[in-house]
mmCIF file of C-alpha atoms and ligand atoms in Angstrom:
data_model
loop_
_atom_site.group_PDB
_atom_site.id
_atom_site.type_symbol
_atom_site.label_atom_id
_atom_site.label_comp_id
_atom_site.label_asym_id
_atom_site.label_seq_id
_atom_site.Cartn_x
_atom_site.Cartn_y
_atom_site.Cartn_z
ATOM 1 C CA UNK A 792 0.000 0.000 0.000
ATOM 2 C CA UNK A 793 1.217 3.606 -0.918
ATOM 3 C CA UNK A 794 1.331 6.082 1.608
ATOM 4 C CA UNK A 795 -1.099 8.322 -0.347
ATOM 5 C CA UNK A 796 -3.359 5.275 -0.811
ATOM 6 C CA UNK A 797 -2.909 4.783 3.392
ATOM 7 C CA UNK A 798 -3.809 8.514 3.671
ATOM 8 C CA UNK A 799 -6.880 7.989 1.334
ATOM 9 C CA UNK A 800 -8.584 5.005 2.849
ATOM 10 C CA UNK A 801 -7.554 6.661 6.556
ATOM 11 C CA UNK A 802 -9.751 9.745 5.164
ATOM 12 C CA UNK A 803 -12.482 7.594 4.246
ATOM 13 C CA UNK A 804 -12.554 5.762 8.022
ATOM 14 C CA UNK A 805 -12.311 9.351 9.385
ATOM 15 C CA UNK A 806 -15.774 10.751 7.292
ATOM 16 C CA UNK A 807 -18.090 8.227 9.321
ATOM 17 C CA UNK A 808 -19.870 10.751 11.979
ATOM 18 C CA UNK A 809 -19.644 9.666 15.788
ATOM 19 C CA UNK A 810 -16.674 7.522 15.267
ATOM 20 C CA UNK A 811 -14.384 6.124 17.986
ATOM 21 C CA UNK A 812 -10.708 6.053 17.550
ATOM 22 C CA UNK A 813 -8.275 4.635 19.982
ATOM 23 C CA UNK A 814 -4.409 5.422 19.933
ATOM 24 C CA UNK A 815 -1.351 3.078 21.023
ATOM 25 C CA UNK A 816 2.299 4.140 21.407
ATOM 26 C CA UNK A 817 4.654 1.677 21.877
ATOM 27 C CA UNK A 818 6.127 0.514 25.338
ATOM 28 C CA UNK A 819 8.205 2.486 26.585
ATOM 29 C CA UNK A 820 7.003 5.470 25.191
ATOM 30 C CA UNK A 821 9.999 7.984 23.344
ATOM 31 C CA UNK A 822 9.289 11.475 22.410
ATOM 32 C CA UNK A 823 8.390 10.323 19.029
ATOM 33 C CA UNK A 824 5.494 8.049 20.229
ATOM 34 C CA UNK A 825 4.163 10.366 22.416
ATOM 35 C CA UNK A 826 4.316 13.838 20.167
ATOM 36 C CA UNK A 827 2.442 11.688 17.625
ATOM 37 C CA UNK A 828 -0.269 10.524 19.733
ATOM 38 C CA UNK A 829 -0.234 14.289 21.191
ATOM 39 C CA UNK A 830 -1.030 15.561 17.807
ATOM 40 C CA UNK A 831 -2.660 12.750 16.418
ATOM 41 C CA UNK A 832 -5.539 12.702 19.341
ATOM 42 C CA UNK A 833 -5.605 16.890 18.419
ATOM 43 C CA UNK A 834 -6.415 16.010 15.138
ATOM 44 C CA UNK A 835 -8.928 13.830 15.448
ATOM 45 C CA UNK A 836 -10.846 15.916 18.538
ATOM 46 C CA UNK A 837 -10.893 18.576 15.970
ATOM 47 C CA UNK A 838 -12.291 16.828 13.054
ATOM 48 C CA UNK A 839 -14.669 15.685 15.393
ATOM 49 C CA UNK A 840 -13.719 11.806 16.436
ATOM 50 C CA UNK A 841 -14.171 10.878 20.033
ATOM 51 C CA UNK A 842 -11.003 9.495 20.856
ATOM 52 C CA UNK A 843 -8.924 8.313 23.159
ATOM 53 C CA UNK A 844 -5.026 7.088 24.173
ATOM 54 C CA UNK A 845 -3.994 4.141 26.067
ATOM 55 C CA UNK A 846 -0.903 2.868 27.324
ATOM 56 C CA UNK A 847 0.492 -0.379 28.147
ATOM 57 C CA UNK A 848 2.797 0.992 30.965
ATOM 58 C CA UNK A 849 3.304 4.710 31.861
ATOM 59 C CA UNK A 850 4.307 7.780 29.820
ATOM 60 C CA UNK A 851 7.344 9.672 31.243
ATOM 61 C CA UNK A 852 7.407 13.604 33.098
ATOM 62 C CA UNK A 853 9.541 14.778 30.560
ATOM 63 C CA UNK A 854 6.559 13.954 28.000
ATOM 64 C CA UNK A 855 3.396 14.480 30.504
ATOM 65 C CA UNK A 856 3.479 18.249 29.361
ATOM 66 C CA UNK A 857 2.432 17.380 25.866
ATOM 67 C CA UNK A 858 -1.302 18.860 24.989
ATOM 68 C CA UNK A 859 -3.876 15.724 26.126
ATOM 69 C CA UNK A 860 -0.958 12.590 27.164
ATOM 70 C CA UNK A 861 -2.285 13.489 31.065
ATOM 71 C CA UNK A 862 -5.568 12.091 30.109
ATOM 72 C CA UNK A 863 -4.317 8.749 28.683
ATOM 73 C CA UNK A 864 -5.415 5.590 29.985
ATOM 74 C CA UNK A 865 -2.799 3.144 31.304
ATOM 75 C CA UNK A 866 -3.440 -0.454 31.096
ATOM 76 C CA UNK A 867 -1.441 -1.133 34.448
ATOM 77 C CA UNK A 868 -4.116 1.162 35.903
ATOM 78 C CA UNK A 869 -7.571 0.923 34.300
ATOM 79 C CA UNK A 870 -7.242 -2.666 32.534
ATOM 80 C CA UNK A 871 -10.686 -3.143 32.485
ATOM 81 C CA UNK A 872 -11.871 0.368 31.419
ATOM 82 C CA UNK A 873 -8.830 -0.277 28.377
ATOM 83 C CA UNK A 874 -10.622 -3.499 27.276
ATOM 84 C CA UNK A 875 -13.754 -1.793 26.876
ATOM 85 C CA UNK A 876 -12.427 0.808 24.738
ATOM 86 C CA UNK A 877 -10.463 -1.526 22.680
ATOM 87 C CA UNK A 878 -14.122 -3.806 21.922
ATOM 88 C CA UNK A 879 -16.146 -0.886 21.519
ATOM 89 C CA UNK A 880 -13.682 1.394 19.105
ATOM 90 C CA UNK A 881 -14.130 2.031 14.981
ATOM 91 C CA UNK A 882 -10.436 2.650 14.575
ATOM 92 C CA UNK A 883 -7.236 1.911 16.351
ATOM 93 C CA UNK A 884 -4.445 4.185 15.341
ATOM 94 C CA UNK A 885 -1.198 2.133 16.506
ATOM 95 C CA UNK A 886 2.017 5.410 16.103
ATOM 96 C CA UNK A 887 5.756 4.874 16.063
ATOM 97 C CA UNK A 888 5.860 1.528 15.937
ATOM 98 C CA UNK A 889 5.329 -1.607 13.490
ATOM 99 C CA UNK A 890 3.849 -4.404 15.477
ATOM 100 C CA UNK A 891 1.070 -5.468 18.264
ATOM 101 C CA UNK A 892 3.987 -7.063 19.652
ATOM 102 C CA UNK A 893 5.371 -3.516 20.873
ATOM 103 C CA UNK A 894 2.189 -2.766 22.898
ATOM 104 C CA UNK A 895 2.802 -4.770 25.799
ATOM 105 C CA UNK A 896 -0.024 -6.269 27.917
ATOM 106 C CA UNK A 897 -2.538 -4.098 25.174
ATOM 107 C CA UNK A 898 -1.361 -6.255 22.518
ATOM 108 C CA UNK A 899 -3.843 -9.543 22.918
ATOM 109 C CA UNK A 900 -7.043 -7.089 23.391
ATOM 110 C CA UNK A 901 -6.044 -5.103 20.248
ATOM 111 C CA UNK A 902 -5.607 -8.547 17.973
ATOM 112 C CA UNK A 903 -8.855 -9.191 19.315
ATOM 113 C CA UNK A 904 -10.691 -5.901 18.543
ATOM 114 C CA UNK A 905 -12.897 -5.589 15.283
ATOM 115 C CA UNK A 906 -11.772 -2.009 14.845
ATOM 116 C CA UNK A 907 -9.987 -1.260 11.858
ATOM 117 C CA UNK A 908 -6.804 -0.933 12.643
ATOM 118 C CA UNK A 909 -4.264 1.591 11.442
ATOM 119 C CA UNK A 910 -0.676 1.704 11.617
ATOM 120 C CA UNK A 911 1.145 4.887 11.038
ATOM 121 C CA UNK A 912 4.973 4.734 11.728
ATOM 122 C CA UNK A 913 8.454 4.710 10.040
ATOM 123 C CA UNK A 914 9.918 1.354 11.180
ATOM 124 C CA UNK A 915 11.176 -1.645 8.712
ATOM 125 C CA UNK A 916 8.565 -4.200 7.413
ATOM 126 C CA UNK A 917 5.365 -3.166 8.956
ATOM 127 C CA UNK A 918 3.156 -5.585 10.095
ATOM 128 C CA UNK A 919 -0.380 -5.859 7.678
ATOM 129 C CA UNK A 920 -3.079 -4.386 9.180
ATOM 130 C CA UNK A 921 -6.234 -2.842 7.442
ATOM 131 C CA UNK A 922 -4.028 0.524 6.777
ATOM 132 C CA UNK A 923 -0.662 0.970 6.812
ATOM 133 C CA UNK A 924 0.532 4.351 6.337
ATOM 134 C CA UNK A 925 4.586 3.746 6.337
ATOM 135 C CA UNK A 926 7.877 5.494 5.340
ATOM 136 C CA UNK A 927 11.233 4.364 6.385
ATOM 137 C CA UNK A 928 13.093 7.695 4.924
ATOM 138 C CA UNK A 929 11.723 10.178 6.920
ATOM 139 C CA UNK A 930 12.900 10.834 10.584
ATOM 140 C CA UNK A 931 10.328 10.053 13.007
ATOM 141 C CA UNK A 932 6.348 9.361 12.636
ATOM 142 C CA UNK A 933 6.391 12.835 13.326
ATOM 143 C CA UNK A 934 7.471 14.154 10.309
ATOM 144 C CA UNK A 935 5.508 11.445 9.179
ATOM 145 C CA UNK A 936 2.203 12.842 10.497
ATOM 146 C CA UNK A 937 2.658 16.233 9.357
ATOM 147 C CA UNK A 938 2.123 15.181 5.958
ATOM 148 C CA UNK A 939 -0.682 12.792 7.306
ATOM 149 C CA UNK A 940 -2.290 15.652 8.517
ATOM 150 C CA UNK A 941 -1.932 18.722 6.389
ATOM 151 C CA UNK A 942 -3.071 16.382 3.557
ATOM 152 C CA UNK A 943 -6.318 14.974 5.211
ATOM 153 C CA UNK A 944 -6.871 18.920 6.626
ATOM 154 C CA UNK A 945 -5.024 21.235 4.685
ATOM 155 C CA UNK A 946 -1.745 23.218 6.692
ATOM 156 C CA UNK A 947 -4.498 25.648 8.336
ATOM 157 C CA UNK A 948 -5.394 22.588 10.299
ATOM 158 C CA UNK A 949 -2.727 22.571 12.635
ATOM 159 C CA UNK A 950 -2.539 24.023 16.426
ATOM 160 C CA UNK A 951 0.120 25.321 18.022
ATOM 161 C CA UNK A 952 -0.137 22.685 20.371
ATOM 162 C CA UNK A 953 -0.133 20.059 17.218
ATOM 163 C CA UNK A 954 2.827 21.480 16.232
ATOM 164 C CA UNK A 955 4.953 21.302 19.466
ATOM 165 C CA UNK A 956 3.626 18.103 19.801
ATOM 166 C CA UNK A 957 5.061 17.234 16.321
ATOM 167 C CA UNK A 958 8.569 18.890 16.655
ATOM 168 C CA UNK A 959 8.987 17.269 19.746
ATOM 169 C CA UNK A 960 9.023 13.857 17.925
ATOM 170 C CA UNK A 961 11.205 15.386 15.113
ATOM 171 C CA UNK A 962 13.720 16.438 17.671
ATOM 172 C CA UNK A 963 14.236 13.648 20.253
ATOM 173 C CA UNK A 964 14.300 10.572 17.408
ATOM 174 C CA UNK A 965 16.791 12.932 15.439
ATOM 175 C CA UNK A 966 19.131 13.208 18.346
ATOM 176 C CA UNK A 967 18.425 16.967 18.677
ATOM 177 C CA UNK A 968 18.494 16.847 14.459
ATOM 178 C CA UNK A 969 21.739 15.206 14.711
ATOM 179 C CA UNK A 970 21.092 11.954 12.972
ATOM 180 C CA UNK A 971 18.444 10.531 10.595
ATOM 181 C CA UNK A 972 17.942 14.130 9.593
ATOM 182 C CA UNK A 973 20.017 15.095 6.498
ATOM 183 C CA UNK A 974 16.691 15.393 4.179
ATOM 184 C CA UNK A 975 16.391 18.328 3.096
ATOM 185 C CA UNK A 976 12.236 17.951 3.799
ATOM 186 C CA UNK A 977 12.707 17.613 8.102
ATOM 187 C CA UNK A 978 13.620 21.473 8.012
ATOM 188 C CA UNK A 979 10.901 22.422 5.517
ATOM 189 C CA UNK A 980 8.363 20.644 7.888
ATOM 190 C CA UNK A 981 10.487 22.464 10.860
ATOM 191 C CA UNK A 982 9.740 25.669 8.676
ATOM 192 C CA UNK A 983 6.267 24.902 8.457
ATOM 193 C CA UNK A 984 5.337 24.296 12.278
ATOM 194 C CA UNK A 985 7.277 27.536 13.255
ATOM 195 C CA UNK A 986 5.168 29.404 11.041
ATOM 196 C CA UNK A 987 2.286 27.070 12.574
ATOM 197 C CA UNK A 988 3.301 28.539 16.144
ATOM 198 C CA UNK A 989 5.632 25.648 17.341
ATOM 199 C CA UNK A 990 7.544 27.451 20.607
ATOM 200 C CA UNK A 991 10.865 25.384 19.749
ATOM 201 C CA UNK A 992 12.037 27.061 23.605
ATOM 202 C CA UNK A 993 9.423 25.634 25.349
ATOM 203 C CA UNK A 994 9.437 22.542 23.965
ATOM 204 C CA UNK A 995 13.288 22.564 24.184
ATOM 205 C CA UNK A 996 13.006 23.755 28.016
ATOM 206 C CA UNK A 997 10.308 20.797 28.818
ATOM 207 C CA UNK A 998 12.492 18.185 27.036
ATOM 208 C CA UNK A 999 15.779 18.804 27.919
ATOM 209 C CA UNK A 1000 15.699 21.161 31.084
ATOM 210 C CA UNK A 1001 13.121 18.660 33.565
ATOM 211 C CA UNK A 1002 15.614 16.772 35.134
ATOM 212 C CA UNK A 1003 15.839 15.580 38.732
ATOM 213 C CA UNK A 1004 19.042 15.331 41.190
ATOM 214 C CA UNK A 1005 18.236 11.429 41.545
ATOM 215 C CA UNK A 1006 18.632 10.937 37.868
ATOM 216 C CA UNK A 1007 21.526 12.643 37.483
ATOM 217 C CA UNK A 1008 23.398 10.563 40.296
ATOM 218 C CA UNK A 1009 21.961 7.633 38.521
ATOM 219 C CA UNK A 1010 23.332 8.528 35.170
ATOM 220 C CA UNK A 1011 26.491 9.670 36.645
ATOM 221 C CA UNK A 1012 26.762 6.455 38.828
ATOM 222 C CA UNK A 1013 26.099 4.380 35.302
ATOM 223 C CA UNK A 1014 29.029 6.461 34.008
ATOM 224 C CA UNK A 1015 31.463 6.226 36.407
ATOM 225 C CA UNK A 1016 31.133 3.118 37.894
ATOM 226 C CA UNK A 1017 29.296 0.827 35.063
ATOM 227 C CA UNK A 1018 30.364 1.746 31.941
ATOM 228 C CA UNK A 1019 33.150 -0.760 30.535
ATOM 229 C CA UNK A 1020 34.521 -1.201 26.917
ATOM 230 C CA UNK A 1021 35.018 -4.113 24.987
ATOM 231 C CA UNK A 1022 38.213 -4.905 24.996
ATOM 232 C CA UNK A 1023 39.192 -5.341 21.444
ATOM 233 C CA UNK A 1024 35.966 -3.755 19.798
ATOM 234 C CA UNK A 1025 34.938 0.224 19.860
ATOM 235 C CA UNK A 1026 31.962 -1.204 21.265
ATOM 236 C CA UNK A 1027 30.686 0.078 25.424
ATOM 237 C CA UNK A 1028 28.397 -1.481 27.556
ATOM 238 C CA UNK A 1029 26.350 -0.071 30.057
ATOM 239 C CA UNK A 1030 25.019 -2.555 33.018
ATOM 240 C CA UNK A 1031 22.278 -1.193 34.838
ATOM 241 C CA UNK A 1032 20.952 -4.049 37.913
ATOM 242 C CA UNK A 1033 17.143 -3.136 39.603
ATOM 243 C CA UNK A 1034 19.137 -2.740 42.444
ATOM 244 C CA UNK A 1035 20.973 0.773 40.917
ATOM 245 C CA UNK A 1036 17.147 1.617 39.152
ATOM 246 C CA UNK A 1037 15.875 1.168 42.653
ATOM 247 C CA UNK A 1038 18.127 2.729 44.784
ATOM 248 C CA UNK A 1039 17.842 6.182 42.710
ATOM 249 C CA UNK A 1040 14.451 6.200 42.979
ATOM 250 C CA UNK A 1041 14.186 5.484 38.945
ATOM 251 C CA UNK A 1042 10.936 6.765 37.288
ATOM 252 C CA UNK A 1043 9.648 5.920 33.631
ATOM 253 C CA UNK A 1044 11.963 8.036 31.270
ATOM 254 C CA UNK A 1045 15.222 8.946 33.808
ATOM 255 C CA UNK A 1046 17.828 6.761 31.627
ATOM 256 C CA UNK A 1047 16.464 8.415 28.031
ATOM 257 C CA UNK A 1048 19.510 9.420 26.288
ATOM 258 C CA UNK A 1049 21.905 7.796 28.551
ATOM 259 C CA UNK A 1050 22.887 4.922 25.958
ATOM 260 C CA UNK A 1051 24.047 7.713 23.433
ATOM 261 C CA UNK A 1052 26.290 9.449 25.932
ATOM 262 C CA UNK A 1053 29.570 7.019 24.951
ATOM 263 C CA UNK A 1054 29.082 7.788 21.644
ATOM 264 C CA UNK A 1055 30.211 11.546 21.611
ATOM 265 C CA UNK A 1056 34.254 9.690 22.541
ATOM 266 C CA UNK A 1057 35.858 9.483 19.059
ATOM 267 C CA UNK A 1058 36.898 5.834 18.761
ATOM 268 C CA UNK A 1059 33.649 4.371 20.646
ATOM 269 C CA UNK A 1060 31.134 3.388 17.362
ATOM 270 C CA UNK A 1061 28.861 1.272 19.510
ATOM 271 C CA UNK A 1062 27.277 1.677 22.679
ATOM 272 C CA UNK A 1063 24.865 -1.089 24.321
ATOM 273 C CA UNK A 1064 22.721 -0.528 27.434
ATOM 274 C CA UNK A 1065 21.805 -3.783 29.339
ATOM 275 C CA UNK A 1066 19.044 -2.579 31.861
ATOM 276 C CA UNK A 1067 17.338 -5.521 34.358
ATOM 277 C CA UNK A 1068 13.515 -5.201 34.448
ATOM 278 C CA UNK A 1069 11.641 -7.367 36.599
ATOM 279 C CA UNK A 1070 10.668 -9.657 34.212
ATOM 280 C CA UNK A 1071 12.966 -9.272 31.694
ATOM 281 C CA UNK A 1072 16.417 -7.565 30.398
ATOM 282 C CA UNK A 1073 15.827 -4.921 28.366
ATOM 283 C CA UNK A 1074 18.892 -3.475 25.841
ATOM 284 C CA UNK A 1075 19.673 -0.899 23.639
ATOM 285 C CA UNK A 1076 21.521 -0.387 20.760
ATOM 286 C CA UNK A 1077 22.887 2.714 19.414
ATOM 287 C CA UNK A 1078 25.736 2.982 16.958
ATOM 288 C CA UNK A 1079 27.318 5.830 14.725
ATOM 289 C CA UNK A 1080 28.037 5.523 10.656
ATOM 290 C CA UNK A 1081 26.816 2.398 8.657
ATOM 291 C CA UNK A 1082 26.954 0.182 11.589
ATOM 292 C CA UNK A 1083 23.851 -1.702 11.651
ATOM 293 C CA UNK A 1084 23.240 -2.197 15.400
ATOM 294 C CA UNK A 1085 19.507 -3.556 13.826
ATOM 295 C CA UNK A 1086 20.794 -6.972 12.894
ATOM 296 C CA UNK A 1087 22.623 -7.619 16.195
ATOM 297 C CA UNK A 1088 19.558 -6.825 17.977
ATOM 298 C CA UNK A 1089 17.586 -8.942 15.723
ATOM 299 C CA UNK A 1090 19.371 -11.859 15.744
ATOM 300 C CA UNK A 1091 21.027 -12.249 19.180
ATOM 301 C CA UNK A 1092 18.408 -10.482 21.261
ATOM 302 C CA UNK A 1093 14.825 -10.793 20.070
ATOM 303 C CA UNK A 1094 14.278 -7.234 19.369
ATOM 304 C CA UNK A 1095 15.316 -4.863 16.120
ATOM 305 C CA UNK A 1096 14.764 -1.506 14.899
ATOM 306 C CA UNK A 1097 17.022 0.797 12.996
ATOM 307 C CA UNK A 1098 20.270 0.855 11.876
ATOM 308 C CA UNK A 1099 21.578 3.262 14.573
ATOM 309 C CA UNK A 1100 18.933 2.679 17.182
ATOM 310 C CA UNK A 1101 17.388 -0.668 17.708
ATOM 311 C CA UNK A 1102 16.660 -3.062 20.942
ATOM 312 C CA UNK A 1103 15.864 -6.311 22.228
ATOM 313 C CA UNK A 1104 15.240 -7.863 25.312
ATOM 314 C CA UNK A 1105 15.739 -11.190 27.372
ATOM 315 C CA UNK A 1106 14.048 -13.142 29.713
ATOM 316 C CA UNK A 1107 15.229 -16.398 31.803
ATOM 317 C CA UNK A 1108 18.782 -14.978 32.364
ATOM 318 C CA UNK A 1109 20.915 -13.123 34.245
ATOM 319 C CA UNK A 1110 22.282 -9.631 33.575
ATOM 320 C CA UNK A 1111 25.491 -10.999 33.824
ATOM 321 C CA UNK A 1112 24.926 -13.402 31.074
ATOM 322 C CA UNK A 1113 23.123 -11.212 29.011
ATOM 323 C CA UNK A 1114 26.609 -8.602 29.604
ATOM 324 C CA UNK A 1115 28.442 -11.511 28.716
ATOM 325 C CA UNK A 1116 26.116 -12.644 25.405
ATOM 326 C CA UNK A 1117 26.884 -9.256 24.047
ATOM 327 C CA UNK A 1118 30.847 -9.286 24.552
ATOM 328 C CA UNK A 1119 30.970 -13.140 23.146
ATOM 329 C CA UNK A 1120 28.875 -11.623 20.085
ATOM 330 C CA UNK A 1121 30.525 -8.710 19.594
ATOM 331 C CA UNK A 1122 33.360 -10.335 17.199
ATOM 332 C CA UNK A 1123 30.705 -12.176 15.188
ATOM 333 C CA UNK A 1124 28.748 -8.764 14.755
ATOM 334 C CA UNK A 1125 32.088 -6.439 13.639
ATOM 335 C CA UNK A 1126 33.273 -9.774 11.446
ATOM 336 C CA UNK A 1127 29.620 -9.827 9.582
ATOM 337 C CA UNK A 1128 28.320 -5.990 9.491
ATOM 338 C CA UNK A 1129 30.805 -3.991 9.850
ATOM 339 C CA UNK A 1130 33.414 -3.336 7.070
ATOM 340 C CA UNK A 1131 36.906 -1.999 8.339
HETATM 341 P P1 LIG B 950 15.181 2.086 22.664
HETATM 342 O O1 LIG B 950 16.620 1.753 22.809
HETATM 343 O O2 LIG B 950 14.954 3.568 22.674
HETATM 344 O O3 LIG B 950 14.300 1.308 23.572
HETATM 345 O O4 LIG B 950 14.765 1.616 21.228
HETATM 346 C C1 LIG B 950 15.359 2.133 20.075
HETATM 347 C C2 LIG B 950 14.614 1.625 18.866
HETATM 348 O O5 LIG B 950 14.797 0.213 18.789
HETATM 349 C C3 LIG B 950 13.113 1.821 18.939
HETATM 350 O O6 LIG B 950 12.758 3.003 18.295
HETATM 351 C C4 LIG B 950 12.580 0.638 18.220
HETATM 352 O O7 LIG B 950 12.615 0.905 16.851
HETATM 353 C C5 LIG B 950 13.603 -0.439 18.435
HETATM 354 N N1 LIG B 950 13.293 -1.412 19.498
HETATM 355 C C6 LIG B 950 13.471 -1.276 20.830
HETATM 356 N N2 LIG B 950 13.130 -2.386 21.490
HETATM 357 C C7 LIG B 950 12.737 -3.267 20.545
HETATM 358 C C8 LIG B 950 12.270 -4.623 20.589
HETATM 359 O O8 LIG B 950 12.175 -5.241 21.640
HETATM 360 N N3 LIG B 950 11.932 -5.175 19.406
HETATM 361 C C9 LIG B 950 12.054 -4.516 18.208
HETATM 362 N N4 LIG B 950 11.720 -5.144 17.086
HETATM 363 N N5 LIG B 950 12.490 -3.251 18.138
HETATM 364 C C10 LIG B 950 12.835 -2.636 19.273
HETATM 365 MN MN1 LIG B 951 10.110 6.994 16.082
#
């Protein structure tokens, strides 16, 4: 399906008075996920659809500001009232991601809804649901959604808040427009939301300036006492027990950005966070140049994503192990991927 067929049939779904439309980040919800359900939700309010966001787990401070993600509906909290909206929606509108699979305890009530179900996202090989509106060159869903929605509305559409909401997902899954953002067309949709009333300071202040003394020490304990390098790869690990998440009082969101922080040394390409959950082991990937971090995620790990940002996770093992799994690995990755 092309993306203007996607937009078409979504424009259809939308022209049925009185509909109900539910929208789904993924887990572990990133700026991208949550400026595109921000605007998305804006959208629809405003063209008239009664809608509604849920969550499988909890959406970070430094994202609560965004224009309606205070009203969304966790699943940890209100499973019940999340089932019901899942059976009784028209549409569910699953942003920033490709798969059910990255919607957490949500995922077996949204397979199970009737609602036609709409996936709007720039990851790899998007799963087939009733429309998929998908493009792996742009930058984030974000920049994806702005042409999603000026087309459906025209440009006179958007908010102010719509467009914070949108630049926020341009700007945290560029980096702060430092990678994935050489197209010329990011700025020109940057362009576009200034003159839409995006405040880039405000959104720049609630992004980057929120933080708390507790995640600082964490990060700086992660730095100073965690952080090792592979001995003969430009590759850095990051360990992170429950114990350390614990003991700094960790909330949703306090390790963003961490995992990129070894990058910014000259000879370190690679940089791999290993965090312990309490089910589960969750890593990511981050890498700099044509180093597919992707593949290593995807075949050692369970997980994927893009080249220079992907994950995976474990479950049944140790952090240790899973620490170790990535150093035993590491030779096989360079020796396959990565051309010297
Ligand atoms: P993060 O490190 O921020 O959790 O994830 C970075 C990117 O990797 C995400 O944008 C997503 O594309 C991908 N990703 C993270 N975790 C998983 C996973 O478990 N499975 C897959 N397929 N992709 C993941
Ligand atoms: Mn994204």
């Amino acid at each position: 399906m092309s993306i203007s067929e996607g937009i078409e049939q979504l424009k259809a779904l939308l022209g049925k008075p009185g509909s109900r439309a539910v929208i789904i980040p993924h887990i572990s919800v990133d700026g991208d996920a949550a400026g595109s359900c921000s605007a998305f939700s804006g959208a629809l309010e405003k063209a008239g659809v009664k809608c509604r966001i849920l969550t499988c787990d909890y959406i970070p401070d430094y994202l609560r500001w965004l224009p309606r993600l205070s009203q969304a509906i966790s699943f940890q909290d209100k499973a019940g009232y999340c089932k019901r909206l899942l059976r009784e929606a028209d549409m569910i509108c699953m942003l920033d991601h490709n798969t059910m699979k990255r919607e957490g305890d949500l995922e077996p009530w949204v397979r199970e809804s009737k609602a036609v179900k709409v996936v709007i996202d720039h990851h790899p090989d998007p799963e087939a649901v009733d429309v998929v509106i998908s493009n792996i060159r742009v930058s984030s869903t974000c920049e994806l959604l702005y042409s999603v929605i000026t087309e459906i509305w025209g440009r006179e559409f958007l908010t102010p808040d719509m467009a914070n909401a949108l630049y926020t997902g341009i700007n945290t899954d560029t980096g702060g427009l430092s990678h994935n953002s050489s197209h010329p067309e990011t700025y020109r949709v940057i362009a576009e939301l200034l003159e839409s009333g995006l405040d880039k300071e405000t959104v720049h202040r609630y992004i980057y300036e929120t933080n708390k003394l507790s995640r600082l020490r964490l990060i700086g304990n992660i730095l100073l006492n965690k952080l090792t390098v592979h001995p003969d790869y430009p590759v850095a690990v990051l360990p992170v027990t429950l114990g350390e998440l614990e003991s700094y009082n960790y909330q949703e969101g306090d390790l963003e950005g961490v995992v990129n922080i070894p990058l910014s040394v000259a000879n370190i390409y690679v940089s791999v966070q290993v965090t312990q959950r309490k089910e589960r082991i969750k890593l990511s990937f981050r890498s700099k140049g044509a180093i597919p971090v992707n593949e290593w995620a995807r075949v050692h790990f369970n997980g994927g994503g893009h080249l220079n940002a992907a994950g995976g996770q474990c479950e049944g093992v140790t952090l240790e192990e899973v620490v170790q799994r990535v150093f035993d690995t590491t030779p096989w990755f360079f020796s396959t991927y990565v051309s010297v």
